[in-house]
Short mmCIF file of C-alpha atoms and ligand atoms in Angstrom, two decimals:
data_model
loop_
_atom_site.label_atom_id
_atom_site.label_comp_id
_atom_site.label_asym_id
_atom_site.label_seq_id
_atom_site.Cartn_x
_atom_site.Cartn_y
_atom_site.Cartn_z
CA MET K 505 -24.70 -20.34 6.89
CA GLN K 506 -22.65 -20.65 10.04
CA ASN K 507 -22.58 -17.77 12.50
CA ILE K 508 -19.34 -15.79 12.64
CA ILE K 509 -18.23 -15.29 16.25
CA LYS K 510 -17.84 -11.57 16.72
CA GLY K 511 -15.88 -9.94 19.55
CA PHE K 512 -14.55 -13.26 20.86
CA SER K 513 -11.29 -11.74 22.07
CA ARG K 514 -13.20 -9.30 24.28
CA LEU K 515 -14.97 -12.05 26.21
CA ASP K 516 -13.47 -13.08 29.54
CA LYS K 517 -11.97 -16.55 29.83
CA GLU K 518 -15.06 -18.14 31.35
CA GLU K 519 -17.25 -16.73 28.59
CA LYS K 520 -14.81 -17.92 25.92
CA ILE K 521 -14.84 -21.43 27.35
CA ASP K 522 -18.60 -21.38 27.57
CA ARG K 523 -19.00 -20.14 24.00
CA ILE K 524 -16.62 -22.69 22.49
CA THR K 525 -17.71 -25.73 24.46
CA SER K 526 -21.41 -25.05 23.94
CA MET K 527 -21.03 -24.31 20.23
CA PHE K 528 -18.49 -26.93 19.24
CA THR K 529 -18.28 -29.85 21.67
CA ALA K 530 -20.64 -32.75 22.22
CA ASP K 531 -20.67 -32.39 26.01
CA ALA K 532 -20.14 -28.79 27.08
CA ALA K 533 -19.98 -29.55 30.80
CA LYS K 534 -17.38 -32.28 30.30
CA SER K 535 -15.27 -30.15 27.96
CA THR K 536 -15.43 -27.20 30.34
CA ALA K 537 -14.33 -29.40 33.24
CA LEU K 538 -11.45 -30.74 31.13
CA LEU K 539 -10.24 -27.26 30.16
CA ASN K 540 -10.53 -26.08 33.75
CA SER K 541 -8.58 -29.08 35.03
CA TYR K 542 -5.56 -27.92 32.97
CA ILE K 543 -5.62 -24.39 34.36
CA HIS K 544 -2.76 -23.76 36.78
CA HIS K 545 -3.76 -23.81 40.46
CA ASP K 546 -1.69 -20.68 41.09
CA ALA K 547 -3.59 -17.77 39.51
CA ALA K 548 -0.41 -15.69 39.19
CA VAL K 549 1.33 -18.41 37.18
CA GLN K 550 -1.76 -18.86 35.03
CA LYS K 551 -1.79 -15.14 34.35
CA VAL K 552 1.76 -15.36 33.02
CA HIS K 553 0.73 -18.18 30.68
CA ASP K 554 -2.40 -16.37 29.55
CA GLY K 555 -0.19 -13.49 28.57
CA PHE K 556 1.86 -15.54 26.09
CA ALA K 557 -0.90 -15.71 23.48
CA GLU K 558 -4.44 -14.64 22.73
CA ASN K 559 -7.82 -16.24 23.33
CA THR K 560 -6.29 -18.62 25.86
CA LEU K 561 -8.76 -21.12 27.29
CA SER K 562 -6.40 -23.38 29.21
CA ASN K 563 -2.93 -24.93 29.02
CA TYR K 564 -1.68 -27.80 26.87
CA PHE K 565 0.81 -29.96 28.77
CA LEU K 566 3.77 -31.70 27.19
CA PRO K 567 6.26 -33.86 29.07
CA TYR K 568 9.26 -31.99 30.47
CA GLY K 569 12.12 -34.50 30.61
CA ILE K 570 15.86 -34.57 31.05
CA ALA K 571 18.72 -36.05 29.07
CA PRO K 572 21.49 -36.38 31.63
CA ASN K 573 25.16 -36.91 30.75
CA VAL K 574 25.37 -34.62 27.73
CA MET K 575 29.10 -33.86 27.72
CA VAL K 576 29.99 -30.80 25.64
CA ASN K 577 33.60 -29.60 25.53
CA GLY K 578 34.38 -31.56 28.68
CA ARG K 579 31.46 -30.22 30.71
CA LEU K 580 28.55 -32.45 31.70
CA TYR K 581 25.07 -31.01 31.27
CA ALA K 582 21.66 -32.32 32.22
CA VAL K 583 19.57 -31.04 29.33
CA PRO K 584 15.83 -30.39 29.63
CA MET K 585 13.74 -31.65 26.72
CA VAL K 586 10.07 -30.96 26.03
CA ILE K 587 8.62 -33.48 23.61
CA GLU K 588 5.55 -35.66 23.21
CA GLU K 589 7.16 -38.48 21.21
CA SER K 590 8.05 -41.61 23.13
CA SER K 591 11.62 -42.94 22.87
CA VAL K 592 13.16 -39.54 22.03
CA VAL K 593 14.44 -38.63 25.49
CA ALA K 594 15.48 -42.24 26.16
CA ALA K 595 17.40 -42.38 22.86
CA ALA K 596 19.11 -39.02 23.43
CA SER K 597 20.07 -40.04 26.97
CA LYS K 598 21.50 -43.37 25.83
CA ALA K 599 23.50 -41.77 23.01
CA ALA K 600 24.73 -38.96 25.26
CA ALA K 601 25.95 -41.49 27.85
CA PHE K 602 27.64 -43.55 25.10
CA TRP K 603 29.58 -40.49 23.96
CA ALA K 604 30.25 -39.16 27.46
CA GLU K 605 32.26 -42.36 27.98
CA ARG K 606 34.21 -41.59 24.79
CA GLY K 607 35.19 -37.99 25.45
CA GLY K 608 31.83 -36.35 24.74
CA PHE K 609 30.87 -33.83 22.08
CA LYS K 610 33.33 -31.23 20.84
CA ALA K 611 31.45 -28.13 19.79
CA ARG K 612 32.08 -24.59 18.66
CA VAL K 613 30.07 -21.70 17.33
CA ASP K 614 31.01 -20.53 13.83
CA GLY K 615 29.46 -17.08 13.85
CA MET K 616 26.40 -15.57 15.44
CA GLU K 617 25.34 -13.15 12.75
CA LYS K 618 21.65 -12.73 11.97
CA LYS K 619 20.00 -10.77 9.22
CA GLY K 620 17.02 -8.70 8.25
CA GLN K 621 15.85 -6.74 5.23
CA ILE K 622 13.83 -3.73 4.22
CA HIS K 623 12.13 -4.97 1.05
CA LEU K 624 11.35 -2.08 -1.25
CA TYR K 625 10.67 -0.91 -4.76
CA TYR K 626 12.49 2.04 -6.24
CA ARG K 627 11.13 3.17 -9.57
CA GLY K 628 13.51 5.53 -11.28
CA ASP K 629 17.17 5.92 -12.16
CA LYS K 630 19.03 3.21 -10.21
CA SER K 631 22.20 5.25 -9.87
CA VAL K 632 20.22 8.05 -8.18
CA PHE K 633 18.90 5.64 -5.58
CA VAL K 634 22.30 4.06 -4.94
CA GLU K 635 23.77 7.54 -4.49
CA PHE K 636 20.90 8.49 -2.14
CA PHE K 637 21.55 5.39 -0.01
CA GLU K 638 25.33 5.80 0.15
CA SER K 639 25.22 9.51 0.96
CA ASN K 640 22.67 8.92 3.74
CA ARG K 641 24.22 5.74 5.14
CA GLU K 642 25.37 7.36 8.39
CA ALA K 643 22.11 9.29 8.87
CA LEU K 644 20.13 6.08 8.43
CA LEU K 645 22.27 4.19 10.94
CA ASN K 646 22.09 7.13 13.35
CA ALA K 647 18.31 7.06 13.23
CA ALA K 648 18.40 3.53 14.66
CA ARG K 649 20.88 4.44 17.37
CA PRO K 650 18.29 4.61 20.20
CA ILE K 651 17.63 0.93 19.49
CA THR K 652 21.15 -0.24 18.60
CA GLU K 653 23.08 1.71 21.26
CA LYS K 654 22.56 -0.75 24.13
CA MET K 655 23.29 -3.77 21.95
CA THR K 656 26.50 -2.11 20.73
CA ALA K 657 27.51 -1.43 24.35
CA ARG K 658 27.01 -5.16 25.07
CA GLY K 659 29.42 -6.02 22.26
CA GLY K 660 26.87 -6.54 19.48
CA GLY K 661 24.87 -4.33 17.14
CA ILE K 662 24.75 -3.91 13.39
CA SER K 663 27.71 -5.59 11.71
CA SER K 664 26.90 -4.81 8.10
CA PHE K 665 24.51 -2.48 6.30
CA MET K 666 24.10 -2.49 2.54
CA LEU K 667 21.79 -1.85 -0.36
CA LYS K 668 21.16 -4.88 -2.55
CA ASP K 669 20.07 -4.44 -6.14
CA LEU K 670 17.66 -7.27 -6.99
CA THR K 671 16.33 -5.74 -10.18
CA HIS K 672 17.68 -8.76 -12.08
CA VAL K 673 15.07 -10.95 -10.32
CA GLU K 674 12.22 -8.44 -10.21
CA ASP K 675 11.88 -4.99 -11.77
CA ASP K 676 12.67 -2.16 -9.32
CA TYR K 677 13.24 -4.56 -6.38
CA PHE K 678 15.89 -3.53 -3.83
CA GLN K 679 16.69 -4.59 -0.30
CA VAL K 680 18.37 -2.75 2.51
CA ASP K 681 20.14 -5.66 4.14
CA ILE K 682 21.44 -5.57 7.69
CA SER K 683 23.45 -8.14 9.60
CA ALA K 684 23.46 -7.98 13.37
CA ILE K 685 25.05 -9.56 16.39
CA THR K 686 22.37 -9.82 19.03
CA MET K 687 24.47 -11.32 21.85
CA ASP K 688 22.34 -13.48 24.17
CA SER K 689 19.00 -12.53 22.69
CA MET K 690 17.47 -14.28 19.71
CA GLY K 691 17.25 -10.81 18.22
CA ALA K 692 13.96 -10.80 16.32
CA ASN K 693 12.62 -7.71 18.07
CA PHE K 694 15.97 -5.94 17.85
CA ILE K 695 16.29 -6.53 14.11
CA ASN K 696 12.66 -5.75 13.28
CA SER K 697 12.64 -2.53 15.32
CA THR K 698 15.96 -1.44 13.80
CA LEU K 699 14.70 -2.09 10.27
CA GLU K 700 11.45 -0.22 10.84
CA CYS K 701 13.32 2.72 12.28
CA ILE K 702 15.73 2.85 9.34
CA ALA K 703 12.88 2.48 6.83
CA GLY K 704 11.00 5.38 8.43
CA GLU K 705 14.06 7.61 8.24
CA MET K 706 14.73 6.51 4.69
CA LYS K 707 11.25 7.54 3.57
CA ARG K 708 11.59 10.85 5.42
CA LEU K 709 14.99 11.69 3.90
CA PHE K 710 13.87 10.60 0.44
CA LYS K 711 11.03 13.11 0.60
CA GLU K 712 13.00 15.84 2.33
CA GLN K 713 15.84 15.63 -0.22
CA GLU K 714 13.35 15.57 -3.10
CA VAL K 715 15.05 12.54 -4.66
CA SER K 716 13.79 11.76 -8.15
CA GLY K 717 11.84 8.53 -8.70
CA GLU K 718 9.42 6.69 -6.44
CA LEU K 719 10.26 4.80 -3.26
CA GLU K 720 7.82 2.20 -1.96
CA VAL K 721 8.79 0.29 1.17
CA ILE K 722 6.87 -2.97 1.19
CA MET K 723 8.02 -4.51 4.46
CA CYS K 724 10.70 -4.70 7.13
CA ILE K 725 11.43 -8.13 8.60
CA LEU K 726 14.23 -10.23 9.99
CA SER K 727 15.22 -13.31 8.04
CA ASN K 728 14.87 -16.61 9.85
CA TYR K 729 17.49 -17.98 7.48
CA THR K 730 20.66 -17.66 9.57
CA PRO K 731 23.45 -19.55 7.78
CA ALA K 732 26.01 -17.36 9.57
CA CYS K 733 24.70 -18.30 13.03
CA VAL K 734 25.89 -21.88 13.16
CA ALA K 735 27.00 -24.43 15.72
CA HIS K 736 29.45 -27.16 14.77
CA VAL K 737 29.42 -30.37 16.81
CA GLU K 738 31.36 -33.60 16.44
CA VAL K 739 32.24 -36.85 18.13
CA GLU K 740 34.93 -39.37 17.36
CA ALA K 741 36.15 -42.73 18.61
CA ARG K 742 38.27 -45.61 17.40
CA VAL K 743 36.10 -48.11 15.57
CA GLU K 744 37.11 -50.92 17.93
CA ASP K 745 35.52 -48.89 20.75
CA MET K 746 32.24 -48.59 18.89
CA ALA K 747 30.64 -51.97 19.70
CA TYR K 748 26.92 -51.35 19.87
CA ALA K 749 23.84 -53.48 20.61
CA GLY K 750 25.71 -56.76 20.22
CA MET K 751 27.43 -55.67 16.98
CA ASP K 752 31.22 -55.38 16.85
CA GLY K 753 32.61 -51.85 16.59
CA LYS K 754 33.94 -52.07 13.05
CA THR K 755 30.73 -53.53 11.57
CA PHE K 756 28.59 -51.06 13.48
CA ALA K 757 30.70 -48.02 12.49
CA GLU K 758 30.73 -49.05 8.82
CA ARG K 759 26.97 -49.64 8.73
CA PHE K 760 26.44 -46.29 10.48
CA VAL K 761 28.58 -44.40 7.94
CA ARG K 762 26.67 -46.05 5.08
CA ALA K 763 23.34 -45.04 6.63
CA VAL K 764 24.47 -41.41 6.89
CA LYS K 765 25.70 -41.52 3.29
CA MET K 766 22.18 -42.62 2.23
CA ALA K 767 20.77 -39.52 3.93
CA GLU K 768 23.33 -37.40 2.09
CA LEU K 769 22.29 -38.89 -1.24
CA CYS K 770 18.54 -39.42 -1.00
CA VAL K 771 16.02 -36.69 -0.21
CA GLU K 772 13.44 -39.15 1.10
CA ARG K 773 15.92 -40.49 3.62
CA ALA K 774 17.43 -37.05 4.34
CA VAL K 775 14.13 -35.58 5.51
CA THR K 776 13.56 -38.44 7.96
CA HIS K 777 17.20 -38.41 9.07
CA ASN K 778 17.03 -34.65 9.72
CA LYS K 779 13.67 -35.08 11.44
CA GLY K 780 15.51 -37.35 13.87
CA ILE K 781 18.03 -34.56 14.53
CA MET K 782 15.22 -32.05 15.02
CA ASN K 783 13.53 -34.40 17.54
CA GLY K 784 16.38 -33.51 19.87
CA VAL K 785 16.91 -29.92 18.76
CA ASP K 786 13.23 -28.91 18.98
CA ALA K 787 12.87 -30.52 22.39
CA VAL K 788 15.66 -28.35 23.82
CA VAL K 789 14.46 -25.29 21.92
CA LEU K 790 10.99 -25.75 23.45
CA ALA K 791 12.31 -26.45 26.93
CA THR K 792 14.25 -23.18 26.84
CA GLY K 793 11.35 -21.08 25.53
CA ASN K 794 12.96 -20.50 22.16
CA ASP K 795 11.23 -20.30 18.78
CA PHE K 796 11.18 -23.82 17.34
CA ARG K 797 9.40 -22.72 14.14
CA ALA K 798 12.27 -20.37 13.34
CA VAL K 799 14.86 -23.07 14.07
CA GLU K 800 12.97 -25.68 12.01
CA ALA K 801 12.44 -23.37 9.01
CA CYS K 802 16.10 -22.43 8.99
CA ALA K 803 17.51 -25.92 9.53
CA HIS K 804 15.71 -27.31 6.49
CA ALA K 805 16.59 -24.37 4.26
CA TYR K 806 20.21 -24.84 5.38
CA ALA K 807 20.00 -28.55 4.57
CA ALA K 808 19.16 -27.52 1.00
CA ARG K 809 21.76 -24.75 0.73
CA GLU K 810 23.67 -26.49 -2.04
CA GLY K 811 20.57 -26.66 -4.21
CA ARG K 812 19.49 -30.15 -3.12
CA TYR K 813 18.06 -31.17 0.25
CA SER K 814 20.56 -33.35 2.09
CA SER K 815 21.61 -34.65 5.47
CA LEU K 816 22.62 -32.13 8.11
CA SER K 817 25.01 -34.63 9.69
CA HIS K 818 27.95 -36.49 8.18
CA ALA K 819 30.10 -39.47 9.14
CA TYR K 820 33.27 -41.11 7.96
CA ILE K 821 35.96 -43.52 9.10
CA LYS K 822 39.56 -42.47 8.64
CA GLU K 823 42.57 -44.46 9.82
CA GLY K 824 40.40 -46.53 12.12
CA VAL K 825 38.67 -43.53 13.70
CA PHE K 826 34.93 -43.02 13.38
CA CYS K 827 33.92 -39.34 13.05
CA PHE K 828 30.38 -38.02 13.16
CA TRP K 829 29.64 -34.33 12.84
CA MET K 830 27.11 -31.68 12.01
CA ASP K 831 26.82 -27.96 11.30
CA ILE K 832 23.44 -26.57 12.22
CA PRO K 833 22.14 -22.99 12.21
CA LEU K 834 20.55 -22.18 15.55
CA ALA K 835 19.19 -18.70 16.26
CA LEU K 836 18.70 -19.11 20.00
CA GLY K 837 18.48 -16.71 22.88
CA THR K 838 18.93 -16.99 26.61
CA VAL K 839 17.47 -13.58 27.44
CA GLY K 840 14.28 -11.94 26.26
CA GLY K 841 11.16 -13.52 24.81
CA LEU K 842 9.78 -16.53 26.59
CA THR K 843 13.21 -17.60 27.84
CA ARG K 844 12.78 -15.60 31.02
CA LEU K 845 8.99 -15.36 31.12
CA HIS K 846 8.07 -19.03 31.13
CA PRO K 847 8.87 -20.35 34.61
CA LEU K 848 9.98 -23.73 33.23
CA ALA K 849 12.17 -22.12 30.55
CA GLY K 850 13.83 -20.25 33.41
CA LEU K 851 14.32 -23.54 35.24
CA SER K 852 15.84 -25.09 32.11
CA MET K 853 18.44 -22.32 32.02
CA ASP K 854 19.10 -22.88 35.71
CA ILE K 855 19.57 -26.65 35.25
CA MET K 856 22.07 -26.00 32.46
CA GLY K 857 23.97 -23.43 34.54
CA HIS K 858 22.61 -20.30 32.82
CA PRO K 859 24.33 -20.76 29.46
CA SER K 860 25.06 -17.88 27.10
CA ALA K 861 23.33 -18.04 23.71
CA SER K 862 26.45 -19.51 22.11
CA GLU K 863 26.76 -22.15 24.84
CA LEU K 864 23.09 -23.04 24.39
CA MET K 865 23.67 -23.36 20.64
CA MET K 866 26.43 -25.90 21.30
CA ILE K 867 24.38 -27.87 23.86
CA THR K 868 21.38 -27.97 21.51
CA ALA K 869 23.52 -29.07 18.57
CA ALA K 870 25.02 -31.82 20.76
CA VAL K 871 21.57 -33.10 21.71
CA GLY K 872 20.60 -33.02 18.01
CA LEU K 873 23.64 -35.08 17.09
CA ALA K 874 23.05 -37.44 20.03
CA GLN K 875 19.46 -37.91 18.89
CA ASN K 876 20.61 -38.61 15.35
CA PHE K 877 23.20 -41.08 16.63
CA GLY K 878 20.55 -42.84 18.72
CA ALA K 879 18.09 -43.16 15.82
CA VAL K 880 20.61 -44.27 13.20
CA SER K 881 22.23 -46.71 15.67
CA SER K 882 18.89 -48.40 16.23
CA LEU K 883 18.13 -48.42 12.52
CA VAL K 884 21.39 -50.17 11.59
CA THR K 885 21.22 -52.68 14.46
CA SER K 886 17.95 -53.85 16.04
CA GLY K 887 15.63 -51.65 13.93
CA ILE K 888 13.60 -48.76 15.24
CA GLN K 889 10.41 -50.55 16.21
CA ARG K 890 11.75 -52.49 19.17
CA GLY K 891 12.49 -49.41 21.26
CA HIS K 892 9.54 -47.50 19.88
CA MET K 893 7.10 -50.27 20.59
CA LYS K 894 8.28 -50.69 24.16
CA MET K 895 7.29 -47.09 24.84
CA HIS K 896 4.23 -47.37 22.65
CA LEU K 897 3.05 -50.38 24.67
CA ASN K 898 3.16 -48.27 27.79
CA ASN K 899 1.04 -45.57 26.16
CA ILE K 900 -1.51 -48.10 24.91
CA LEU K 901 -1.72 -49.72 28.35
CA LEU K 902 -2.30 -46.37 30.02
CA SER K 903 -4.88 -45.32 27.44
CA LEU K 904 -6.76 -48.59 28.07
CA GLY K 905 -6.69 -48.00 31.83
CA ALA K 906 -4.47 -51.00 32.71
CA ASN K 907 -3.56 -51.41 36.38
CA ASP K 908 0.01 -51.94 37.65
CA ASP K 909 -0.24 -55.76 37.65
CA GLN K 910 -1.61 -55.81 34.11
CA ILE K 911 1.17 -53.45 32.98
CA THR K 912 3.87 -55.72 34.43
CA ALA K 913 2.28 -58.82 32.90
CA ALA K 914 1.80 -57.11 29.51
CA LYS K 915 5.43 -56.00 29.38
CA GLU K 916 6.53 -59.58 29.95
CA PHE K 917 4.03 -60.97 27.42
CA PHE K 918 4.93 -58.49 24.67
CA LYS K 919 8.70 -58.84 25.11
CA ASP K 920 8.98 -60.89 21.93
CA ARG K 921 5.59 -60.23 20.39
CA THR K 922 4.25 -57.57 18.02
CA VAL K 923 2.54 -54.70 19.80
CA SER K 924 -0.70 -53.33 18.40
CA HIS K 925 -3.66 -51.60 19.99
CA SER K 926 -5.96 -54.56 19.37
CA ALA K 927 -3.41 -57.12 20.60
CA VAL K 928 -2.98 -55.18 23.85
CA ALA K 929 -6.75 -54.75 24.26
CA GLU K 930 -7.21 -58.53 23.78
CA PHE K 931 -4.44 -59.24 26.29
CA LEU K 932 -6.13 -57.02 28.90
CA GLU K 933 -9.47 -58.69 28.21
CA ARG K 934 -7.87 -62.09 28.89
CA ASN K 935 -6.06 -60.85 32.01
CA LYS K 936 -8.76 -58.90 33.81
C1 LIG W 1019 11.41 -40.77 14.49
O1 LIG W 1019 10.81 -39.71 15.19
C2 LIG W 1019 12.76 -40.35 13.98
C3 LIG W 1019 13.47 -41.38 13.09
O2 LIG W 1019 12.63 -41.73 11.99
C4 LIG W 1019 14.74 -40.72 12.61
C5 LIG W 1019 15.50 -41.52 11.57
O3 LIG W 1019 14.88 -42.30 10.82
O4 LIG W 1019 16.72 -41.31 11.49
C6 LIG W 1019 13.75 -42.63 13.84
#
């Protein structure tokens, strides 16, 4: 039987490192040195990072890059991207520059409403419960006023409040459903606190008013499905201006539209196609300290909103004009959470000129569409591996400890050859 580690969270960082490296790694001294080498030299900064999560041993670095030339509604942004996958930032940058020369991305936000629910069971006469809810509607909303007041003053707050009867899907199941406008914050804490406050008051009033039946609140939680918090982004150009990678504009545009159609029609292709979009979206979401799990979960649910998973982006040619567009739900914030706490998330906001949440939604959607354009453009012209492998070669060379001369020689040698780990290792062996 393995020993359960008790009281781990109460150990100090040094003790945690010691415990883990000695119990689980082959070389405790080496592992400890590695973890320590990733700890920030400035203790105050490290303290901020330690505070983000629990049982922190060290930091895990990811590249912080920039896609310059992202033109959205006529304004040029340099957009920070945090991502570990090679080629992503290069592809987004190339696509953004391509479109900046053709008028850039036109974007808008179609709603910023988010939702949350009190999930509950009411066992009794339904009409009694509906009457209880309706007659206490104001009292319930008033109970949450200490939380909602400031948001309302900023122009947001609760935009709808209703009881949903779900007894057709599950006996006695009801939801108190709220919609909220959370302005520049992502809104998770606002919605969850509001729901918990309302649920508490609901239970209190139910008891106080001696309502017949039984009320059981199961949980209060925001929904990460935000189909009413959506950014729309599009680009367009005449097909004759779309020459790409040696292909004439008309051929390229037609092949591109067909590739997007395949993602609309085929789930296997749609998932990969949308993954390409999320390469760009997640990278911006991470760079700005937003919640990429929430954005990912929602984007894919949205992609299946018509009952079948499909492409998030669409393309067509009409009267000689190529149009490429996407609607994507993005619950992002520019205040609160990590957005202000993480020093680099703060810098990202600074680099982008301190965007509002809606502006950040449009920028992020534009990077997603740029990323998608970059990937699909490669796929319908040279194929994806050429660009990928160029970057991959670099990573292999670095991992094998190649020096600058060997790197230059290898890049020349592998220009027209297939890159693999063993081929690069053999090349380095021959060119010591
Ligand atoms: C790789 O990370 C993303 C792509 O597979 C996206 C796509 O196929 O459209 C290149």
